[in-house]
Coordinates of C-alpha atoms and ligand atoms in Angstrom, one line a residue:
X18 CA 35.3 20.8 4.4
X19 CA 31.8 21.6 5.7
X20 CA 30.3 24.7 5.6
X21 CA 26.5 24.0 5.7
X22 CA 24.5 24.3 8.9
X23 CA 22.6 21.0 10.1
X24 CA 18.8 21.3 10.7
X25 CA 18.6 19.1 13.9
X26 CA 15.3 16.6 12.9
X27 CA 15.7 15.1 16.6
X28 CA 15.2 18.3 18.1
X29 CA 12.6 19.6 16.3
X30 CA 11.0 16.0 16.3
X31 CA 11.1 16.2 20.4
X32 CA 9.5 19.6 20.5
X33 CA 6.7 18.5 18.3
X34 CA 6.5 15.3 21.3
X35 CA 6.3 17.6 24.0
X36 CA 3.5 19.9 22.8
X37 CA 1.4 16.8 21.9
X38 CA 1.5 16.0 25.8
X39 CA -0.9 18.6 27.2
X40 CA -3.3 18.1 24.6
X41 CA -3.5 14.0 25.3
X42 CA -4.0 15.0 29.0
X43 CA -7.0 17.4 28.1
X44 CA -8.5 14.7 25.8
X45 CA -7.9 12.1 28.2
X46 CA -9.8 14.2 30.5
X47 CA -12.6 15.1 28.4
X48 CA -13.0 11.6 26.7
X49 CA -12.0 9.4 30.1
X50 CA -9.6 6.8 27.7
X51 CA -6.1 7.9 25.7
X52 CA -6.1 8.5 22.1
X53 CA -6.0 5.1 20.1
X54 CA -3.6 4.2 17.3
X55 CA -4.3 1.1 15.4
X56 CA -1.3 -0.4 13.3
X57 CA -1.7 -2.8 10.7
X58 CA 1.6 -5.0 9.4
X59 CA 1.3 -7.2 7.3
X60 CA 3.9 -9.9 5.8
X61 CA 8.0 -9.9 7.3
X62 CA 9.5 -7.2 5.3
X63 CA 12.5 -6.5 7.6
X64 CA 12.8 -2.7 7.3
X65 CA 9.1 -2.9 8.6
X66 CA 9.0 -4.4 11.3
X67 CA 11.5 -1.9 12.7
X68 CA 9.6 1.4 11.7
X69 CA 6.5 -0.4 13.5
X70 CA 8.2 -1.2 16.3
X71 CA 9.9 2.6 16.2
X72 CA 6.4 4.1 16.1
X73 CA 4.9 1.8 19.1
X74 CA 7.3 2.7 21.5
X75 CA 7.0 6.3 20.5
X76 CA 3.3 6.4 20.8
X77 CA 3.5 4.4 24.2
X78 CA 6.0 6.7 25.4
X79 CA 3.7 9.6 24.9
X80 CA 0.3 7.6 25.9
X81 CA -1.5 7.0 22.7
X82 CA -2.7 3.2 23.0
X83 CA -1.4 0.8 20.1
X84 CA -3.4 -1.8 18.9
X85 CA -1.4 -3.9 16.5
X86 CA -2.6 -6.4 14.0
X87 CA -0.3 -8.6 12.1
X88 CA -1.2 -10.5 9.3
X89 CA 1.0 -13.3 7.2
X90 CA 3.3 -12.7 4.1
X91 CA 0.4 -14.5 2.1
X92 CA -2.4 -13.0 4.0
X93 CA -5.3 -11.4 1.1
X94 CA -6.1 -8.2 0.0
X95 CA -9.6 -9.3 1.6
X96 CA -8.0 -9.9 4.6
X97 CA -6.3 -6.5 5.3
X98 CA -9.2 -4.9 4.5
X99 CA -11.3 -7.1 6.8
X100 CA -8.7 -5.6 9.6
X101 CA -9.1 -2.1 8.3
X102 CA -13.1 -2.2 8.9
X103 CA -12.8 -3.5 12.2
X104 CA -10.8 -0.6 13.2
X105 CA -13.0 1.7 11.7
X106 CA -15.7 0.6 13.9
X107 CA -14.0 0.4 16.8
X108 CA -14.7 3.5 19.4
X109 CA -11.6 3.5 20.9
X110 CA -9.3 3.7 17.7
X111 CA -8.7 7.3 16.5
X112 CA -6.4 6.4 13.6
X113 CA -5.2 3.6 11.4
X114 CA -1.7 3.1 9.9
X115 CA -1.3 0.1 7.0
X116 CA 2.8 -0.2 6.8
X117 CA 3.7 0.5 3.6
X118 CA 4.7 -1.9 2.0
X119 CA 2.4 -4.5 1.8
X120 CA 3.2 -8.2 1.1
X121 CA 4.0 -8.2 -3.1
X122 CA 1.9 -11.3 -3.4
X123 CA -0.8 -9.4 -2.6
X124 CA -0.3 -7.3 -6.2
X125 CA 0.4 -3.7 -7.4
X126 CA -2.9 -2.1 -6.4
X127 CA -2.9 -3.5 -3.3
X128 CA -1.8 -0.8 -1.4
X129 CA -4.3 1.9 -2.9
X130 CA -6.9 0.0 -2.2
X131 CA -6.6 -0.9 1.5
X132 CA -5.8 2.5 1.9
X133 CA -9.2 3.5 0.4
X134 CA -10.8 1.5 2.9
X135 CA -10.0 3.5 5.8
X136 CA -12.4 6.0 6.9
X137 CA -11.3 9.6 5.9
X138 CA -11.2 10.6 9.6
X139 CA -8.7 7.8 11.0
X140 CA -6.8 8.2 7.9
X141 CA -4.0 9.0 9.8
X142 CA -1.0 9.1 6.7
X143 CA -3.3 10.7 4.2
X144 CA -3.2 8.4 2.0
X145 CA -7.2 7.4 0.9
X146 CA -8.7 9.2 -2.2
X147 CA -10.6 11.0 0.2
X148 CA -7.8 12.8 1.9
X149 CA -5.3 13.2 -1.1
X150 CA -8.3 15.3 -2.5
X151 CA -8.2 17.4 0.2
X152 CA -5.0 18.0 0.4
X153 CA -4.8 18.9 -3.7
X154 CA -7.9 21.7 -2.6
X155 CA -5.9 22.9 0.6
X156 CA -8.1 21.8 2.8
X157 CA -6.5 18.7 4.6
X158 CA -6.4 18.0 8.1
X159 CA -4.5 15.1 8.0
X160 CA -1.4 15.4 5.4
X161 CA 1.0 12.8 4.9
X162 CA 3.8 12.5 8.1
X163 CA 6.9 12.9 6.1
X164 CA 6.7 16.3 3.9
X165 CA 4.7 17.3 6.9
X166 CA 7.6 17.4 9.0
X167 CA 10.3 18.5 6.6
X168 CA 7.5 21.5 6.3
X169 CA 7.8 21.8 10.3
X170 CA 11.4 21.5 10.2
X171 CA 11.6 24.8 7.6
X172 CA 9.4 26.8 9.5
X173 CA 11.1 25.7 12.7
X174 CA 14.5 26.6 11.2
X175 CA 13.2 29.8 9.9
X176 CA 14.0 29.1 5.9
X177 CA 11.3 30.9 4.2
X178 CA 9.3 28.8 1.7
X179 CA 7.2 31.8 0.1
X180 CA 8.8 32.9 -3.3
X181 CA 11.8 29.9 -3.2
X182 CA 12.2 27.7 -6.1
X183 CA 11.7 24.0 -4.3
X184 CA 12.8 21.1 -6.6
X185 CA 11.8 17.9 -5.2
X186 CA 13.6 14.5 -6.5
X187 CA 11.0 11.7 -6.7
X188 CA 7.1 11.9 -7.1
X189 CA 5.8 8.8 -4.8
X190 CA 2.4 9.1 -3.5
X191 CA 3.7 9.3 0.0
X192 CA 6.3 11.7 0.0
X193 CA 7.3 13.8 -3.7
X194 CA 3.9 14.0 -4.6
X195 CA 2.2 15.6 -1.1
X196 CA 5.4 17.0 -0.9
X197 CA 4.9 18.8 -3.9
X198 CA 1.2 20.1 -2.9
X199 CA 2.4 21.7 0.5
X200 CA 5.4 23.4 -1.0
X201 CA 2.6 24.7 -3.4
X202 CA -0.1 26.0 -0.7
X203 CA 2.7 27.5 1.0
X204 CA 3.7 29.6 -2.3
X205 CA 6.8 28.0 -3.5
X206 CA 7.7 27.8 -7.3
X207 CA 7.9 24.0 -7.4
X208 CA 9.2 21.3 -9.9
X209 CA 8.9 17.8 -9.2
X210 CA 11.7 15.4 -11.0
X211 CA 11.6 11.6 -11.0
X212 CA 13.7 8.8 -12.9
X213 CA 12.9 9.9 -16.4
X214 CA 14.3 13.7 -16.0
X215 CA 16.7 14.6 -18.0
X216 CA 19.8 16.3 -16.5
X217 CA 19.5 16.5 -13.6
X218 CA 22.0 18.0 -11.7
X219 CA 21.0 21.1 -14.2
X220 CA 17.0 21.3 -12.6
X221 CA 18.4 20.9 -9.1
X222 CA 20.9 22.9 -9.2
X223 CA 18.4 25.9 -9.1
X224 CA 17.0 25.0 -6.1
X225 CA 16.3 26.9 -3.1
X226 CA 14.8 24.0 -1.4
X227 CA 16.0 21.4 -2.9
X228 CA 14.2 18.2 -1.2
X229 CA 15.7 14.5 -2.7
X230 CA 13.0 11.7 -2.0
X231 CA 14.8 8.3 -4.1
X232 CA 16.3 5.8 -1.8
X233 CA 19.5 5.8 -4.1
X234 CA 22.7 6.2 -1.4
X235 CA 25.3 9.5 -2.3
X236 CA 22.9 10.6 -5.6
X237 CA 23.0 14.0 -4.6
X238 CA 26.6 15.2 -5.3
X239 CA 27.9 19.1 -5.1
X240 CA 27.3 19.9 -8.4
X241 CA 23.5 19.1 -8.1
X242 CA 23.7 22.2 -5.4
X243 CA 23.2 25.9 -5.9
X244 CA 25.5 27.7 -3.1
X245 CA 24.1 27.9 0.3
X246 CA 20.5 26.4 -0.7
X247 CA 18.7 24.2 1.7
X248 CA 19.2 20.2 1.3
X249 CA 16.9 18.0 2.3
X250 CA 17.4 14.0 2.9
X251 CA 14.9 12.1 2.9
X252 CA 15.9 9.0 1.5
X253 CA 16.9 6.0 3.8
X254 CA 18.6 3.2 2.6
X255 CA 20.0 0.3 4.8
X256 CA 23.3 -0.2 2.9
X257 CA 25.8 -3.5 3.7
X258 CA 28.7 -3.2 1.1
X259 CA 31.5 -2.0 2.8
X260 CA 33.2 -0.4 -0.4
X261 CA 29.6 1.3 -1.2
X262 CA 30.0 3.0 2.3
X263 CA 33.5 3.6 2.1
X264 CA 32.9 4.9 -1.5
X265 CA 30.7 8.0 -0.3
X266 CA 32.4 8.7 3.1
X267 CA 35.7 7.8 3.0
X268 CA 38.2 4.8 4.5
X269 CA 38.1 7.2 7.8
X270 CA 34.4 7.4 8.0
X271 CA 33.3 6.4 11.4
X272 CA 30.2 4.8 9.4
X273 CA 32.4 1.8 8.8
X274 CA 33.1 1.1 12.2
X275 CA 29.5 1.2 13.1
X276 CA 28.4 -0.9 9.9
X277 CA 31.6 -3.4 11.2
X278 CA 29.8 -3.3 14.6
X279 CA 26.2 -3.4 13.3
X280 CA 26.3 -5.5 9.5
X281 CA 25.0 -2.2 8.6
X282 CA 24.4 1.3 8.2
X283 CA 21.8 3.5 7.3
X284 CA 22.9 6.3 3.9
X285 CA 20.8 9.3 2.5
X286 CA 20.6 10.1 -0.9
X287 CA 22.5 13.0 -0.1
X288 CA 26.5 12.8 -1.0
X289 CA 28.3 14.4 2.4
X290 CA 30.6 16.4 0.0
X291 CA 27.5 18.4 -0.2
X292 CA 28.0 20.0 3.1
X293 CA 30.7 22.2 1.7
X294 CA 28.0 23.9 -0.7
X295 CA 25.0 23.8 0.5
X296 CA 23.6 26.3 3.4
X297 CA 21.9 23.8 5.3
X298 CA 21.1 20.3 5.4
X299 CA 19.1 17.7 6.9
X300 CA 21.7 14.9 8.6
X301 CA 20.6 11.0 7.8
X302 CA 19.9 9.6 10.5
X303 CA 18.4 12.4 12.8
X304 CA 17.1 14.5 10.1
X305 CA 13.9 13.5 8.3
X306 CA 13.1 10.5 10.3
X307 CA 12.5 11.5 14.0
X308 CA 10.0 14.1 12.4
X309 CA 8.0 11.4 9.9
X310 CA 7.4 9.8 14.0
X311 CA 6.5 13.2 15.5
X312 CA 4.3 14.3 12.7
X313 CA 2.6 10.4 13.2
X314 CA 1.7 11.2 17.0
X315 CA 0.8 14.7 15.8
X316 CA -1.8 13.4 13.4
X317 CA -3.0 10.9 16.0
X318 CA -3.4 13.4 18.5
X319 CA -5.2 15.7 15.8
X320 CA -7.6 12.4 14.7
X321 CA -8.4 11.9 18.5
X322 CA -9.4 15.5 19.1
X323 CA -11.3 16.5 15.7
X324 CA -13.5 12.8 16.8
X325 CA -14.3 14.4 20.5
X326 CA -15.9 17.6 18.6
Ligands
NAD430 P1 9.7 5.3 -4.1 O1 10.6 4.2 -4.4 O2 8.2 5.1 -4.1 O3 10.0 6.5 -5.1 C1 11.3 6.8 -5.5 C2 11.2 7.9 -6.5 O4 12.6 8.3 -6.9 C3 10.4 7.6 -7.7 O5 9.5 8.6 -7.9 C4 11.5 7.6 -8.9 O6 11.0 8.2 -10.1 C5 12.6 8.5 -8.3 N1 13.9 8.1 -8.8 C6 14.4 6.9 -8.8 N2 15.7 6.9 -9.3 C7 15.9 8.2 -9.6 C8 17.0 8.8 -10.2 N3 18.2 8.2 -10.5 N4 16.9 10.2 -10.4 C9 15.8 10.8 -10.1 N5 14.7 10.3 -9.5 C10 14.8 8.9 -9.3 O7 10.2 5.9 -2.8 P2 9.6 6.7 -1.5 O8 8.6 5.8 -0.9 O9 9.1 8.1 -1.8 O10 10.9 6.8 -0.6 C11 12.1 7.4 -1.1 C12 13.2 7.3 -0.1 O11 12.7 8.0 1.1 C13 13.5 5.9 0.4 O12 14.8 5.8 0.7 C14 12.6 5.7 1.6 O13 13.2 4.8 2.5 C15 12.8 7.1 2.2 N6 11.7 7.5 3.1 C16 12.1 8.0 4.3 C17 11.2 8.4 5.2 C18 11.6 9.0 6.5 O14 10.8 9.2 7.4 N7 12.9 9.4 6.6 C19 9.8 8.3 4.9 C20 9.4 7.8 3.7 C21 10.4 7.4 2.8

């Protein structure tokens, strides 16, 4: 039985879209050319090559000009960051994307240091030294897409952050750990738990906010969730095995029939028994996701413009 209200990420996600539009229009105008997104992908991870092609169509859809680069499964280190340069020079590119992740040939570091490369300004995820800096002092301009949105999606669904104990499960660089820092400037109490906590379902369950970042399908059951607190999914996992689906939603799910129909579905970390404690959640897909894209374009836009001045 669900109780919980569900914070529409699509919706919100679209609004974000449509306020972008007037301000492309007045750069356009004062710069004569659209605002310029390069992409980097490099190697054939599968889930990859879909978010890319998610975030081209979204950015051509609104006018922002894409220029991809893709680079082999056993392209170098050397190599990315030879594409990286070249799009920091480039005029007409505001902002620069690497996908994450990059090839694992390429080694563990890999990733922090292409993103290094990229100059502070067209930094559009956040993710150089440079930018993570800034965002630890509060003074970032361009914060990482993801907790950017779910901050968005809070304010847009009026669920005050000032004063509420967020928990946040996971601590990656790209989501728990920026996540973390905005909850923070925006005067939550915040704790951060990762793989190593111990009991968990006691830290969460004291959550206001409680925001689960793992990539581990149906981990966040009821008892992880204090009554009518705010849950948030990020996590996204492409799931195959029939029973695991079945498992978390039932033999009458209609997930089946679409994972029948499509050799797969895509599962949040959040258990949908959840719904009948919880206050509000965020729905997987259509929650988290469709804001990550609008917060993307967002920082594009805000790259383009912050160049002109
Ligand atoms: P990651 O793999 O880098 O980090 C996962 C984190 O979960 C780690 O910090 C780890 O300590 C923690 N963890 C693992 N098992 C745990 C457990 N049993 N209990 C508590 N913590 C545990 O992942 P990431 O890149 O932050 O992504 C997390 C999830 O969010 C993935 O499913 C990813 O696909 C999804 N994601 C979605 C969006 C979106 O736009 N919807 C954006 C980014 C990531």
């Amino acid at each position: 039985m669900s109780s919980a209200k569900t914070l529409d990420g699509k919706g919100a996600g679209e609004a974000i879209r449509e306020l972008l539009r007037p301000r492309i229009a007045a750069f356009r105008v004062a710069s004569g050319r659209s605002p310029g997104l390069g992409i980097l992908l490099a190697g054939n991870d599968g889930g990859s090559q879909i978010y890319v092609r998610n975030k081209v169509h979204a950015c051509e859809e609104l006018g922002i000009v894409v220029d991809l680069r893709r680079l082999s499964e056993d392209s170098t280190v050397e190599q990315v960051t030879s594409v990286v340069n070249s799009l920091n020079r480039d005029e007409s590119i505001d902002a620069i994307l690497v996908q994450s992740p990059l090839p694992a040939g390429m080694g563990a570091e890999a990733e922090k240091e292409v993103f290094n490369v990229i100059d502070p300004g067209k930094d559009v995820d956040g993710f150089c030294a440079v930018n993570v800096g800034r965002l630890a002092q509060n003074r970032s301009t361009l914060a990482p897409a993801t907790p950017s949105g779910i901050i968005e999606l809070l304010d847009r669904s009026k669920i005050q952050i000032q004063g509420a104990h967020a928990v946040i499960i996971g601590r990656s660089d790209i989501v728990g750990k920026p996540m973390a820092m905005l909850m923070l400037h925006r005067h939550a109490t915040v704790t951060i738990c990762h793989s190593r906590t111990q009991d968990l379902a006691m830290v969460t369950s004291r959550a206001d906010i409680l925001i689960s970042a793992v990539g581990h399908p149906g981990l966040v059951i009821p008892k992880f969730v204090k009554p009518g607190s705010t849950v948030i999914d990020v996590g996204t996992t492409r799931v195959t095995d029939r029973r695991q689906v079945s498992a978390i939603f039932g033999e009458e799910s209609p997930r089946l029939e679409v994972l029948d129909r499509r050799g797969a579905v895509v599962v949040g970390d959040v258990h949908p028994g959840v719904a009948s404690v919880a206050g509000a959640v965020t729905p997987v897909p259509g929650g988290v996701g469709p804001l990550t894209i609008a917060m993307l374009l967002s920082n594009t836009v805000k790259a383009a413009e912050t160049r002109l001045t």
